[in-house]
mmCIF file of C-alpha atoms in Angstrom:
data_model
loop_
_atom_site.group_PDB
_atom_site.id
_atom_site.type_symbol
_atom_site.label_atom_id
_atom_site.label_comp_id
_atom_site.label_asym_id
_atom_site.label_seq_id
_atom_site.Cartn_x
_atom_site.Cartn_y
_atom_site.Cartn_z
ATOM 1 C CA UNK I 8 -8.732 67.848 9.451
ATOM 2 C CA UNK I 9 -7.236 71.326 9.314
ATOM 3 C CA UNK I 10 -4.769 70.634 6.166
ATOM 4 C CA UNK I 11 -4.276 68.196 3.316
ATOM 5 C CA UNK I 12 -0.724 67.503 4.770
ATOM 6 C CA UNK I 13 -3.087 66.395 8.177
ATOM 7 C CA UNK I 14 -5.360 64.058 6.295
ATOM 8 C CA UNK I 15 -2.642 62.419 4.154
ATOM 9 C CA UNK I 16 -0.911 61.693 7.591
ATOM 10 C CA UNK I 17 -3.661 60.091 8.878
ATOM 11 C CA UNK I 18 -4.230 57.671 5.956
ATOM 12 C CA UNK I 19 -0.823 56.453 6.399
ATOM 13 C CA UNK I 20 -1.054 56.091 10.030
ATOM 14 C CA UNK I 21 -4.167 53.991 9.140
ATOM 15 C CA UNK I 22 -2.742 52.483 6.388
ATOM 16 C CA UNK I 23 0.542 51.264 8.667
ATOM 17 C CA UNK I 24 -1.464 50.390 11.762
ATOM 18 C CA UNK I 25 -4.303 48.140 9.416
ATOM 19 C CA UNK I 26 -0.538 46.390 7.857
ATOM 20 C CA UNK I 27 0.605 45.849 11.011
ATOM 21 C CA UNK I 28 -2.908 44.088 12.646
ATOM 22 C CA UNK I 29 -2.483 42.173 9.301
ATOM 23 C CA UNK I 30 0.844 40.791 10.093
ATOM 24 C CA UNK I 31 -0.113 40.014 13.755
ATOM 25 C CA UNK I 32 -3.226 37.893 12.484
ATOM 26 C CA UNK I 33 -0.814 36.397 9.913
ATOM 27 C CA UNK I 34 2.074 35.646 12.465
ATOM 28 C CA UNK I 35 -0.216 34.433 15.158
ATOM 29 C CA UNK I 36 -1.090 31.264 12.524
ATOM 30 C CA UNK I 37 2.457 30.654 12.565
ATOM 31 C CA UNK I 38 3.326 27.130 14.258
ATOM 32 C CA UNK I 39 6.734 26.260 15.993
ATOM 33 C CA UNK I 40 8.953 25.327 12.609
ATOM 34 C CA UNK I 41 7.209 28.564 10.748
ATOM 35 C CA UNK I 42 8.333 31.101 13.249
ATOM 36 C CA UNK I 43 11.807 29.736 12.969
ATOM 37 C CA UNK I 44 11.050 32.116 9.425
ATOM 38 C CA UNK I 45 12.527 35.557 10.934
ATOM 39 C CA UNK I 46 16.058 33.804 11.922
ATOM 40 C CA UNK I 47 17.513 33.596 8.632
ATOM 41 C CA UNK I 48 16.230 37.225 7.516
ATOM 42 C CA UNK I 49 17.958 38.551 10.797
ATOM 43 C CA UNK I 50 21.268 36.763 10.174
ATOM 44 C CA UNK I 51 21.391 38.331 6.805
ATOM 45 C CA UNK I 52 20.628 41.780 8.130
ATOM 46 C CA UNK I 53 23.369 41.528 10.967
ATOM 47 C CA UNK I 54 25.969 40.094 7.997
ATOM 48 C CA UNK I 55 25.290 43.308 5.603
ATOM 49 C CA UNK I 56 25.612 45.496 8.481
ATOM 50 C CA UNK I 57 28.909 44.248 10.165
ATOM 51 C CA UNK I 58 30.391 41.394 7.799
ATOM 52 C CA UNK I 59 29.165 41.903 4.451
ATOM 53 C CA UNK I 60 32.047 40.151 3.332
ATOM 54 C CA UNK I 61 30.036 37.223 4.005
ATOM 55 C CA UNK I 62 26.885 38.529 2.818
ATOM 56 C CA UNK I 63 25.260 41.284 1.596
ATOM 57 C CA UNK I 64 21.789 41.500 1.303
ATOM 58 C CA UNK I 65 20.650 45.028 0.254
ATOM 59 C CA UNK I 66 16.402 43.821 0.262
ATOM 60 C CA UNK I 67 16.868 42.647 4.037
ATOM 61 C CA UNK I 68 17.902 45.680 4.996
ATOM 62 C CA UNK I 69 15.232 46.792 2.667
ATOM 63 C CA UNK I 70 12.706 45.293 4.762
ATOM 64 C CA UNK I 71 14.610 45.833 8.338
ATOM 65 C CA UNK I 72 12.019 48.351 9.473
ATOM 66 C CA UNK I 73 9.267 46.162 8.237
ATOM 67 C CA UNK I 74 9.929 43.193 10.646
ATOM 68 C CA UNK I 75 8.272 43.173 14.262
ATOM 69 C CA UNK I 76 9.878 45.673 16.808
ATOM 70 C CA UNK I 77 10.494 43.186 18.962
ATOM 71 C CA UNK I 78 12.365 40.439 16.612
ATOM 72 C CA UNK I 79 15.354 43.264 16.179
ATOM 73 C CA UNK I 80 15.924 44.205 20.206
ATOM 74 C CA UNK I 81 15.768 40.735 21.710
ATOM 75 C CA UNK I 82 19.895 41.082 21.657
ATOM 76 C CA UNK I 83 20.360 36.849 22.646
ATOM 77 C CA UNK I 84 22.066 35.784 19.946
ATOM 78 C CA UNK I 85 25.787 35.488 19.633
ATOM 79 C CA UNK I 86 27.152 36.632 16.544
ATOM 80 C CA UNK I 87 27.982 33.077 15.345
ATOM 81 C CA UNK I 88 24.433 32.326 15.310
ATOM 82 C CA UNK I 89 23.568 35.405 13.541
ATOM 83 C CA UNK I 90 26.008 34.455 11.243
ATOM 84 C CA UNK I 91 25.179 30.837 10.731
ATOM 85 C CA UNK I 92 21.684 31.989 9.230
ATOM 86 C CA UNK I 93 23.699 34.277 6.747
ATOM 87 C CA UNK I 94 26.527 31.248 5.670
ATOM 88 C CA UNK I 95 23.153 29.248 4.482
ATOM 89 C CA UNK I 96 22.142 31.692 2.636
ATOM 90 C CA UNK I 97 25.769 32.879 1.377
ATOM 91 C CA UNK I 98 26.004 29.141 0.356
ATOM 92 C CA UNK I 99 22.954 28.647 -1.345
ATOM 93 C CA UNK I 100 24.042 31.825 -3.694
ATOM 94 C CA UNK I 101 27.449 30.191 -4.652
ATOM 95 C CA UNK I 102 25.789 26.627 -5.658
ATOM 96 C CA UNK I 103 22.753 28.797 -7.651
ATOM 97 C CA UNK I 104 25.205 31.168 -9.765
ATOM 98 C CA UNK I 105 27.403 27.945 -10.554
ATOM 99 C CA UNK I 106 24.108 26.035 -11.641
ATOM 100 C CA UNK I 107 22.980 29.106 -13.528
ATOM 101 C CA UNK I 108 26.473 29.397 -15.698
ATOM 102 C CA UNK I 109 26.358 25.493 -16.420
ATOM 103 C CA UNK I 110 22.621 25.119 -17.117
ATOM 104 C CA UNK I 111 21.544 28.498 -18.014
ATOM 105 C CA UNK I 112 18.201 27.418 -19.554
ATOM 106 C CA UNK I 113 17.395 26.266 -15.668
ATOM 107 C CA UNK I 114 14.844 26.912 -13.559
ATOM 108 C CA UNK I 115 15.259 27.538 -9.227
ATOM 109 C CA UNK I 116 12.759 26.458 -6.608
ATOM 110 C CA UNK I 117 13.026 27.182 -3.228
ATOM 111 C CA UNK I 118 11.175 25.307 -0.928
ATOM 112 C CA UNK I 119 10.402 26.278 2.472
ATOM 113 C CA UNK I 120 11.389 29.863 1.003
ATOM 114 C CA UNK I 121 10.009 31.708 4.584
ATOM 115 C CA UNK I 122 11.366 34.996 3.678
ATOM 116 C CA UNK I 123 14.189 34.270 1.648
ATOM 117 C CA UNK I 124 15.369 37.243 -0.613
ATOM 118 C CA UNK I 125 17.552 34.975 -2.739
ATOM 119 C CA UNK I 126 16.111 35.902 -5.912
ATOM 120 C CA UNK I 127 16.924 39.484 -5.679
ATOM 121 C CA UNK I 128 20.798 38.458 -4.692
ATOM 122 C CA UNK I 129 20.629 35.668 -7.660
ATOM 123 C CA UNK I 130 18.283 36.785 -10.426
ATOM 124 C CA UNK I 131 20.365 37.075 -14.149
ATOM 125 C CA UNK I 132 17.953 38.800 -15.769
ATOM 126 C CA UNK I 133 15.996 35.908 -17.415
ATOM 127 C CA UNK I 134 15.679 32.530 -15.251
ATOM 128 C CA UNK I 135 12.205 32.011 -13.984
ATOM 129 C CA UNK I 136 12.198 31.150 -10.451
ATOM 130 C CA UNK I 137 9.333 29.785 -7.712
ATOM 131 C CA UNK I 138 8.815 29.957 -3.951
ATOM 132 C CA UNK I 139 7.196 27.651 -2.094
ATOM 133 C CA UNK I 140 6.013 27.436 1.273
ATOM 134 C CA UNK I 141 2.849 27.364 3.278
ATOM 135 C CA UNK I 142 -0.295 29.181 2.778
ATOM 136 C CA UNK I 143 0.169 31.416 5.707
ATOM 137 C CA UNK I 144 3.725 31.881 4.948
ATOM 138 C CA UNK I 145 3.141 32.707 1.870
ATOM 139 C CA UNK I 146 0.691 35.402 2.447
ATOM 140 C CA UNK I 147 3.398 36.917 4.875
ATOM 141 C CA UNK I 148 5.426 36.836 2.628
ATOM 142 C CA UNK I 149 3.963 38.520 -0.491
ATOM 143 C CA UNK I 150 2.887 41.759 2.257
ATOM 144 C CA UNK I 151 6.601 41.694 2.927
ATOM 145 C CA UNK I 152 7.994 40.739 -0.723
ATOM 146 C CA UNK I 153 5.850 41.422 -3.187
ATOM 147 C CA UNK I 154 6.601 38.376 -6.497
ATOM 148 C CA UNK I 155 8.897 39.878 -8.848
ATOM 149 C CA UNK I 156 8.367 39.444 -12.639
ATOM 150 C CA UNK I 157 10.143 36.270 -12.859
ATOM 151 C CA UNK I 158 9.396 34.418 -9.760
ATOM 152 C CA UNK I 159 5.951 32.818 -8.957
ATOM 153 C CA UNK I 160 4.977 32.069 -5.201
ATOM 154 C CA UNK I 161 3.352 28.755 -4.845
ATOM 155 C CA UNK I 162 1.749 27.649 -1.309
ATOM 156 C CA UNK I 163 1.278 24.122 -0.389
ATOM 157 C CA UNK I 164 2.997 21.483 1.556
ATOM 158 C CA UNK I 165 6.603 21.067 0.547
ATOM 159 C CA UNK I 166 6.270 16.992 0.603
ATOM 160 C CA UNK I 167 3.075 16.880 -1.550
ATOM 161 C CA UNK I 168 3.772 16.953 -5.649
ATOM 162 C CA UNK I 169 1.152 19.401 -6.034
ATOM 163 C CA UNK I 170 3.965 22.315 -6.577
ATOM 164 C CA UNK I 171 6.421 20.157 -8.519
ATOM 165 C CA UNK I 172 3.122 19.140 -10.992
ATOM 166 C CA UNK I 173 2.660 23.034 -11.332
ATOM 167 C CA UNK I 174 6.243 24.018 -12.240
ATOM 168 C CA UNK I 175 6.461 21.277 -14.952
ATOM 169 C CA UNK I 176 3.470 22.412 -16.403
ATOM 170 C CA UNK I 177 5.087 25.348 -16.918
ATOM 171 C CA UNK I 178 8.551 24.364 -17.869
ATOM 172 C CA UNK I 179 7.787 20.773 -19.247
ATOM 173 C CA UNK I 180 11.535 19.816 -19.860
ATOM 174 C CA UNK I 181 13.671 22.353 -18.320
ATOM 175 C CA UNK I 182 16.677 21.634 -15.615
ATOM 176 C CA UNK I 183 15.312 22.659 -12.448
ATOM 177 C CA UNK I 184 17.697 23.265 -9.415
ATOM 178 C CA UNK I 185 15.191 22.819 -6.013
ATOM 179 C CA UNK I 186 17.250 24.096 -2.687
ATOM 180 C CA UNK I 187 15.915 23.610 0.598
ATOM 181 C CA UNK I 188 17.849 25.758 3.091
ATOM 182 C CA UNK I 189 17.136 25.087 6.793
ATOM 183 C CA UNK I 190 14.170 22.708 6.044
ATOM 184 C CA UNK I 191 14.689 19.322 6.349
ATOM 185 C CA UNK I 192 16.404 19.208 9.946
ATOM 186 C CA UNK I 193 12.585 19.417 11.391
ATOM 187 C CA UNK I 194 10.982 16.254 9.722
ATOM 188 C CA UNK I 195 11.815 12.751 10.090
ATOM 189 C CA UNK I 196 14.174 10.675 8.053
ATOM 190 C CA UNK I 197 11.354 8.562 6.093
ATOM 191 C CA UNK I 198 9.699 11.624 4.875
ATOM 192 C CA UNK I 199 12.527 13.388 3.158
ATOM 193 C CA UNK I 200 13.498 10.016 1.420
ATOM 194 C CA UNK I 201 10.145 10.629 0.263
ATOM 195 C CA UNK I 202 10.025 13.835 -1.264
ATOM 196 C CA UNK I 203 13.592 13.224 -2.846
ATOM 197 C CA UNK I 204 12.383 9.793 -4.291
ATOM 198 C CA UNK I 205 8.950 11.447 -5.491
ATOM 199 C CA UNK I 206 10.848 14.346 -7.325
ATOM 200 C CA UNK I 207 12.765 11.551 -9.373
ATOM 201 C CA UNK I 208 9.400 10.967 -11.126
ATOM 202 C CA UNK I 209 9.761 14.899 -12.838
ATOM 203 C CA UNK I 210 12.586 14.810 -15.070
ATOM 204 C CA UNK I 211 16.326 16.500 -14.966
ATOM 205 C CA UNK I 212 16.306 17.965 -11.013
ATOM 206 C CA UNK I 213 19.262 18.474 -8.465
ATOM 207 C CA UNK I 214 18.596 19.353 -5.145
ATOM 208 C CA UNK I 215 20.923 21.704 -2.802
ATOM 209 C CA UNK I 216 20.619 21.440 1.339
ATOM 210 C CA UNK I 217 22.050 22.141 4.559
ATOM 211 C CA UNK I 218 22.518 18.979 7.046
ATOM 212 C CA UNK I 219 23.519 18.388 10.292
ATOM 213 C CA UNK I 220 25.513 15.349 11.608
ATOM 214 C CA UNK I 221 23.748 13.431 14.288
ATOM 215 C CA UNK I 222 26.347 14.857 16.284
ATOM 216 C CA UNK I 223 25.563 18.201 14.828
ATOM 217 C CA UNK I 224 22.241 17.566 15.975
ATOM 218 C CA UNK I 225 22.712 17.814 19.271
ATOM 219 C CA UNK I 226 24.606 20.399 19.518
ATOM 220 C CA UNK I 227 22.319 22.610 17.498
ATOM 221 C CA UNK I 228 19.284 21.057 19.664
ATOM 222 C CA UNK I 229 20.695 22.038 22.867
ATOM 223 C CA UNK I 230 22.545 25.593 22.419
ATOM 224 C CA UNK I 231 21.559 27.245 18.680
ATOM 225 C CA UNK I 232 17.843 26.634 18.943
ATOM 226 C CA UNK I 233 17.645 27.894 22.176
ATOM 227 C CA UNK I 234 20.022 31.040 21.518
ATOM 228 C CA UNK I 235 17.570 32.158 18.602
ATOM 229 C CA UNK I 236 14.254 31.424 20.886
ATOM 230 C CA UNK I 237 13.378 28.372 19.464
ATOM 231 C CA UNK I 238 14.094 25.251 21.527
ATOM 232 C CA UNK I 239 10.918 23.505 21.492
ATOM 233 C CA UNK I 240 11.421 23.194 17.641
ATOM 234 C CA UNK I 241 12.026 19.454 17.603
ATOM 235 C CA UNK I 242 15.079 18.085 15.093
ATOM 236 C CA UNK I 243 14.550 14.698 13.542
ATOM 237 C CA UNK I 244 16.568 14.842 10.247
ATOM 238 C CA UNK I 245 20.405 14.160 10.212
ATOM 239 C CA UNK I 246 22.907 12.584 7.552
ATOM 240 C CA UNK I 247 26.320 11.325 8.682
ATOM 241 C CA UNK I 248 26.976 9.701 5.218
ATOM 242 C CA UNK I 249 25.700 11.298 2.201
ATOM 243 C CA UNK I 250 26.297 8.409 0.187
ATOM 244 C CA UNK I 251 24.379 6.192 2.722
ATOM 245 C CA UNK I 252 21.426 8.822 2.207
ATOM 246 C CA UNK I 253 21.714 8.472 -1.997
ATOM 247 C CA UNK I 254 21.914 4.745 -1.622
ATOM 248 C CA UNK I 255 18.625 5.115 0.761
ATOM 249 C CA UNK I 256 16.805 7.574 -2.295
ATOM 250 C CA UNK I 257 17.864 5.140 -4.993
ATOM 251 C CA UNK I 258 16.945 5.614 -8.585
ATOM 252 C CA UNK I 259 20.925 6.202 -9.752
ATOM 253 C CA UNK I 260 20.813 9.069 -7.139
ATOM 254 C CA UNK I 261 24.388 10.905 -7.462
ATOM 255 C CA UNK I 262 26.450 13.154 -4.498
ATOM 256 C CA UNK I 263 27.891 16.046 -6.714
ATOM 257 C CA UNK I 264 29.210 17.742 -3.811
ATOM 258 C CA UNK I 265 29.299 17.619 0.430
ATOM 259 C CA UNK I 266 31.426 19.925 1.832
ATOM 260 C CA UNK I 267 31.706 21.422 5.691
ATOM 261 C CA UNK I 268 29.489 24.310 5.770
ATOM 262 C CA UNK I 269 31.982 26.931 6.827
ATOM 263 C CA UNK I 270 34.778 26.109 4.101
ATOM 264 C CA UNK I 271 34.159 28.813 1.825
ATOM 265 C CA UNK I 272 33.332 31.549 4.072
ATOM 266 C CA UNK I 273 35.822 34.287 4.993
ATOM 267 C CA UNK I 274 36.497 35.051 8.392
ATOM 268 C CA UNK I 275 38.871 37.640 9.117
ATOM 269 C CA UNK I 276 37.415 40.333 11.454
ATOM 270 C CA UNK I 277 35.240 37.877 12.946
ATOM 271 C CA UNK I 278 34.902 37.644 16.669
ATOM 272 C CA UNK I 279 37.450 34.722 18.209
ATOM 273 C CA UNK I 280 34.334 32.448 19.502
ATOM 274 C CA UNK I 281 32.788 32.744 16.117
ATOM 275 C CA UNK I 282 35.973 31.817 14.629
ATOM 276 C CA UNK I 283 36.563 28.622 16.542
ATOM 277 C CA UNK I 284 33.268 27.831 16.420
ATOM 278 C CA UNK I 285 33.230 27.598 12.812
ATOM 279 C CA UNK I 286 36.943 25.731 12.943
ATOM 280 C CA UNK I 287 35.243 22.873 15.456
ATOM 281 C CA UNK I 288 32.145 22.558 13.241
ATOM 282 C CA UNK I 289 34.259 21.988 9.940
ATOM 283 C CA UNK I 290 36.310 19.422 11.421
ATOM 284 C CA UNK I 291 33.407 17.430 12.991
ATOM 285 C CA UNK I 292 31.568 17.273 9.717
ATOM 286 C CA UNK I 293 28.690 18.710 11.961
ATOM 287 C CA UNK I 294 26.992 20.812 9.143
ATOM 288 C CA UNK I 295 27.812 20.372 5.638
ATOM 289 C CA UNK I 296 26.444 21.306 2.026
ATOM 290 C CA UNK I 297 24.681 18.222 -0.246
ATOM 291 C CA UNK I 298 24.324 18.672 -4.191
ATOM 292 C CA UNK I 299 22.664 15.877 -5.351
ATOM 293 C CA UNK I 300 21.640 14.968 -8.241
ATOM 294 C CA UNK I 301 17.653 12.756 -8.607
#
């Protein structure tokens, strides 16, 4: 090497290369559900570019450059889809700052956190917040998003109690809000009554989620999960009637809110198809917003 300038190019080239053989070893352990991971971080990169009166989301443009090349030129999907991953997200914000004002001694979970950057949209300055998601997942995710001061990545299964056991250790009696955005549509009915029932067992807990109607289902099924490259990722989990689902958790389970998925969400400036799509989806109850409390 002729200069220092040389060498210290060099590193990094070596540095960015051995990173990116990481990541490839990392994504290659990811199964059909995991890889659905990268939609949500590419809906909110598309909203803070061209709607980010939807959402803005200055960390996933952060880590835009960061993602795999070719996530960010496959160009197939429409902007509503784009946009569908950002509403979750957008959603999940509103419910977390009103749970934060009422309870402010509260604790958030995410489960199935992928590569949510929620806390760095959220964070007040003093909650105490923890991710949860696979091992693998996890491990992507801490090369991508290293844990902040407050929030503690835990990996395990979502469904076993091994997290919820960890967090109460810590916080023994504190409120804890869990969301799940995007999770549960993948596993079957039986095994989400499950996890909600088992999470009655640890104290004060509500629980915010996305849900499709069975109706909802289908269409998602057949035309989203194929738009965003994912249509062998098989849908099980629907609920027509939240308070069918409570009555099906038991334990004094309570709705505290369902609402269509679209309501709150501005759309002027949107393109027409995203605009009607949005419309058709709010009337049929397709997708909608659960607050429950365990």
């Amino acid at each position: 090497m002729d200069t220092l300038e040389e060498a210290f190019g060099f590193h990094t080239r070596a540095v960015m290369m051995m990173l990116e053989n990481r990541r490839d070893v990392v994504m290659s352990k990811l199964g059909v559900v995991e890889d659905t991971l990268f939609v949500p971080m590419l809906g909110r990169i598309y909203a803070s570019e061209y709607c980010p009166q939807i959402l803005y989301d200055p960390k996933a443009l952060e880590l835009k450059e960061k993602l795999p090349s070719d996530l960010l030129k496959s160009g197939t999907q429409s902007q509503y889809t784009l946009l569908a991953s950002a509403v979750r997200s957008a959603n999940m914000d509103r419910f977390i700052r009103v749970f934060l004002e009422r309870r402010p001694d509260g604790i958030i979970v995410q489960l199935g956190c992928g590569l949510e950057t929620t806390y760095h949209r959220c964070d007040n300055g003093h909650t105490r917040w923890y991710a949860v998601d696979l091992p693998h997942v996890v491990e992507y995710r801490r090369e991508l998003l290293p844990e902040p001061e407050r929030e503690t990545y835990l990996a395990g299964d979502a469904f076993d109690e091994d997290w919820i056991r960890r967090i109460r250790a810590d916080v023994r009696d504190a409120p804890i809000l869990v969301i799940a955005g995007g999770l549960f549509h993948y596993f079957e009915e039986s095994k989400v009554v499950g996890l909600f029932q088992m999470l009655q067992q640890f104290g004060d807990i509500e629980l915010i989620f996305d849900a499709v109607s069975k109706s909802g289902m289908a269409m998602m099924q057949k035309k989203y999960m194929r738009q965003v490259g994912h249509a062998d990722a098989r849908m099980f989990f629907y609920v027509d009637s939240v308070a069918e689902l409570a009555g099906k958790i038991g334990g004094g389970t309570k709705v505290l809110v369902q609402e269509p998925y679209y309501r709150h969400i501005p759309r002027g400036g949107l393109q027409f198809f995203t605009k009607v799509s949005m419309a058709v989806s709010d009337r049929g109850c397709m997708v909608k917003m659960i607050h429950l409390k365990l």
